[in-house]
XYZ file of C-alpha atoms in Angstrom:
303
model
C 40.804 62.343 -3.043
C 42.432 60.267 0.080
C 44.974 61.586 2.643
C 47.222 58.936 1.495
C 46.624 59.897 -2.064
C 46.945 63.201 -1.272
C 50.244 63.181 1.430
C 52.156 61.215 -1.839
C 51.359 63.485 -4.807
C 52.347 66.935 -2.078
C 55.639 64.533 -2.025
C 56.644 66.091 -5.367
C 56.095 69.619 -4.573
C 58.745 72.440 -2.775
C 58.064 74.489 -0.646
C 57.377 77.074 -2.340
C 55.151 75.508 -4.984
C 53.742 73.713 -1.373
C 53.328 77.644 -0.236
C 51.444 78.754 -2.818
C 49.396 75.900 -3.185
C 47.986 76.875 0.904
C 47.446 79.971 -0.270
C 45.545 79.494 -3.150
C 43.246 77.199 -0.477
C 43.028 79.597 2.123
C 42.226 82.102 -1.002
C 39.747 79.512 -1.984
C 37.766 79.641 1.306
C 34.555 80.308 2.798
C 35.567 83.890 6.040
C 32.550 81.231 7.847
C 34.621 77.600 6.973
C 38.057 79.019 7.433
C 35.960 80.611 11.003
C 34.544 77.357 12.423
C 36.704 75.614 10.986
C 40.153 77.481 13.652
C 42.162 77.879 10.205
C 44.005 80.678 11.047
C 44.976 78.898 14.959
C 45.912 76.397 12.227
C 48.828 77.916 10.525
C 49.970 80.858 13.467
C 49.728 77.591 16.228
C 49.171 74.326 14.745
C 51.349 72.934 16.886
C 48.663 74.697 19.821
C 46.161 73.631 17.580
C 46.430 69.432 17.273
C 46.553 69.662 21.299
C 43.418 72.159 21.408
C 41.638 69.262 18.484
C 43.313 65.971 20.669
C 40.707 67.104 23.841
C 37.335 68.304 21.329
C 37.934 64.635 19.921
C 37.590 62.663 23.394
C 34.801 63.279 24.387
C 34.307 63.736 28.483
C 33.096 60.369 29.930
C 29.972 60.924 31.129
C 29.279 61.564 27.103
C 31.151 58.095 26.291
C 29.065 56.067 27.974
C 25.301 57.989 26.416
C 27.318 57.824 23.219
C 27.837 54.002 23.545
C 24.746 53.604 24.783
C 22.714 55.250 22.510
C 24.618 52.965 20.211
C 23.783 50.542 21.840
C 19.908 50.964 21.691
C 19.733 51.177 17.909
C 21.274 48.433 17.344
C 19.277 46.271 19.257
C 16.424 48.416 17.690
C 17.741 47.341 13.942
C 18.125 51.346 12.489
C 21.564 49.532 11.569
C 19.870 47.048 9.561
C 16.725 49.535 8.099
C 15.603 51.534 6.426
C 14.737 54.356 9.176
C 15.003 58.359 9.846
C 17.480 57.789 12.616
C 20.867 56.089 11.342
C 21.388 58.019 7.082
C 22.206 55.280 5.324
C 25.877 56.610 5.538
C 25.867 55.380 9.179
C 24.322 52.305 8.400
C 27.015 51.301 6.119
C 29.639 52.330 8.584
C 28.680 51.045 11.422
C 31.991 49.789 12.571
C 33.665 53.661 12.199
C 31.254 54.339 15.201
C 31.827 51.485 16.758
C 36.098 51.681 16.495
C 35.799 55.633 18.092
C 33.248 54.599 21.305
C 36.334 51.028 22.166
C 38.656 53.807 21.925
C 36.890 56.432 24.396
C 35.937 54.350 26.742
C 39.233 52.478 26.966
C 40.109 55.984 27.639
C 38.135 55.740 31.018
C 37.815 52.830 31.975
C 40.267 52.492 34.500
C 38.853 55.494 36.291
C 34.561 55.368 36.497
C 32.819 52.272 37.287
C 30.091 53.356 33.966
C 32.593 53.043 31.501
C 33.416 49.360 32.260
C 29.315 48.741 32.374
C 29.455 50.076 29.265
C 32.658 48.131 28.006
C 29.841 44.680 28.361
C 27.225 46.106 26.717
C 28.642 46.953 23.632
C 31.087 43.696 23.844
C 27.072 41.978 24.507
C 26.658 43.669 21.377
C 29.251 42.830 19.308
C 29.210 39.373 20.163
C 24.731 38.682 19.509
C 25.088 40.648 15.759
C 29.100 37.812 14.656
C 26.600 35.166 16.383
C 23.156 35.232 16.441
C 21.406 38.007 15.563
C 21.815 40.183 12.602
C 22.071 43.559 13.510
C 24.064 45.641 11.340
C 24.993 45.863 7.977
C 27.837 42.846 7.903
C 27.207 39.101 9.926
C 31.721 39.622 10.698
C 31.217 42.669 13.675
C 34.822 42.035 15.856
C 36.761 41.459 11.994
C 35.274 44.857 11.229
C 36.486 46.698 14.535
C 39.595 45.074 14.226
C 39.753 43.066 17.115
C 39.779 39.339 18.345
C 36.085 38.488 19.925
C 37.786 36.457 22.446
C 41.033 40.196 22.689
C 37.463 42.426 24.155
C 36.616 38.587 26.562
C 39.825 38.688 28.363
C 39.509 42.794 28.330
C 36.393 42.569 29.888
C 37.318 39.252 32.374
C 40.181 41.999 33.982
C 37.343 44.741 33.981
C 34.924 41.836 36.267
C 38.206 40.852 37.965
C 39.152 44.461 39.636
C 35.509 45.037 40.606
C 35.616 42.271 42.608
C 37.037 41.906 45.748
C 35.887 38.516 45.575
C 36.298 35.059 43.132
C 32.992 35.776 42.337
C 34.867 37.707 38.794
C 35.244 34.280 37.970
C 32.081 32.976 38.167
C 29.986 35.855 36.515
C 33.750 35.330 33.775
C 33.045 32.259 33.146
C 29.242 32.612 32.963
C 29.720 35.011 30.594
C 31.860 32.462 28.539
C 29.218 29.984 28.462
C 26.256 32.290 27.651
C 27.683 34.450 25.451
C 26.920 34.209 21.510
C 30.211 33.126 19.802
C 31.260 34.286 16.478
C 33.068 32.297 13.440
C 36.487 33.113 14.417
C 36.262 31.552 17.380
C 36.555 28.662 20.107
C 34.150 28.266 23.192
C 37.079 26.991 24.683
C 38.355 30.027 23.853
C 36.868 31.841 25.696
C 37.151 29.756 29.037
C 41.287 30.008 28.580
C 41.025 33.933 28.250
C 39.151 33.434 32.080
C 42.531 31.146 32.741
C 45.097 33.647 31.857
C 43.410 35.660 34.895
C 44.261 33.033 37.335
C 47.488 34.157 38.261
C 47.480 31.535 41.802
C 47.283 28.226 42.257
C 43.417 29.885 44.502
C 42.273 30.828 41.674
C 43.210 28.175 38.965
C 41.834 25.776 41.434
C 38.901 27.224 41.955
C 38.415 27.590 37.939
C 38.704 23.913 37.954
C 36.057 24.305 40.760
C 33.715 25.957 38.629
C 34.307 23.854 35.431
C 33.792 20.065 36.913
C 30.357 22.245 38.273
C 28.757 23.627 34.703
C 30.340 20.300 33.168
C 28.702 17.891 35.743
C 26.001 19.857 35.674
C 25.657 18.766 31.529
C 26.413 15.364 31.633
C 22.431 14.834 31.894
C 22.150 15.570 27.997
C 25.581 15.134 26.047
C 24.183 12.006 25.118
C 20.741 13.581 23.333
C 21.695 16.599 23.102
C 24.340 17.332 19.707
C 25.179 21.608 21.314
C 25.193 20.420 24.580
C 28.088 17.922 23.873
C 30.051 20.354 22.474
C 30.376 23.018 25.130
C 30.717 19.512 27.841
C 33.529 19.462 25.779
C 35.046 22.381 25.873
C 34.443 22.649 29.699
C 36.437 19.543 29.917
C 39.531 20.208 27.325
C 39.661 23.629 29.395
C 39.162 21.849 32.325
C 42.571 19.886 31.675
C 44.736 22.672 30.748
C 44.259 24.462 34.260
C 45.162 21.314 35.640
C 48.753 21.077 33.823
C 49.167 24.670 34.740
C 49.264 23.567 38.356
C 50.878 20.813 37.430
C 47.758 17.739 38.649
C 48.690 15.382 35.780
C 47.525 12.389 37.308
C 44.560 15.029 37.999
C 44.323 14.876 34.542
C 44.691 12.152 33.104
C 41.561 10.743 35.192
C 40.223 13.095 33.666
C 41.405 12.815 30.250
C 39.927 9.159 30.077
C 36.942 8.613 31.609
C 35.526 12.452 31.889
C 36.946 13.846 28.207
C 37.598 10.982 25.554
C 34.744 8.943 26.338
C 32.268 11.537 24.718
C 33.886 11.986 21.689
C 32.929 9.690 18.684
C 36.903 8.939 17.880
C 39.504 8.853 21.218
C 42.564 9.535 19.016
C 41.113 13.388 19.636
C 41.834 14.522 22.415
C 43.855 12.213 23.047
C 45.732 14.424 20.198
C 44.506 17.098 22.204
C 46.239 16.051 25.615
C 49.306 16.113 23.592
C 50.506 18.761 22.599
C 49.210 20.879 26.139
C 51.514 18.954 27.577
C 53.934 19.939 24.880
C 53.219 23.644 25.387
C 54.136 22.739 29.118
C 57.121 22.275 28.149
C 56.602 18.693 30.111
C 58.503 16.053 28.050
C 58.398 12.480 29.579
C 55.087 12.451 30.801
C 54.427 12.774 26.711
C 56.988 10.668 26.199
C 55.376 8.789 28.833
C 51.343 8.977 28.005
C 52.234 7.861 24.035
C 53.598 5.025 25.713
C 49.521 4.502 27.341
C 48.102 5.565 24.297
C 49.949 2.908 22.512
C 49.029 -0.087 24.519
C 45.033 0.905 25.239
C 45.713 1.021 20.692
C 44.933 4.212 20.354
C 45.917 6.070 16.753
C 46.804 9.406 17.902
């Protein structure tokens, strides 16, 4: 019987009946189980028992890192996918339960020890690989199963990059990761670029962000006409760049980039143009939104 169903069932009984049920269950339990599970303490001092259980359930930081590394290695070795002696069929089917537990423990320690941040990064890469490139588990939607999106986990990771850096090198590391990491079905790569932007909290950081995106885009420009995947990556980098320029209120630069570096790389001009109008509206730049609409009509862009 599941716990939820058990709770609903017990709500039907009064206090006297519940006491009788507990006594009967206790009587049926082997003495060894009572001792191993410390059930006498649970019955006599429930609050203390729960506190001790919580301590027991939370491993040390060293154990957390070790367990995470072991989980990652087993997954890359396909032990969660193929029959083997190290991971049972039950564990293979319930891999996400282990993943959720490890994520919880990593987050518990991550503000206090760098080793957990490395393990968190490797954990993110594992889930991304399983979602985007390699079948590593019995399901190919790992982020959904652990009830967190790839973007949320990446944004968290970028925050740790920033904590570990004394300069803006964190941004280079984050953008490089956003460019290279496999993405899952619920994620656009531009979502990852924009997750980096959320950590750019001042003008200097946003300017550096724009410059780094522009550098990546320029490297791709020679290949966009012959490689469809590179074209999509180029478009998403430029899309994120537009976001940053609007955040900086560099509207002249944003408009110039829209028509020279963004629109020319779409088969239909209306698609990026509508994106740009939406960005202006979201930023509350209504006058600029109306002006760009007029520009679009003069240029015969159907939007």
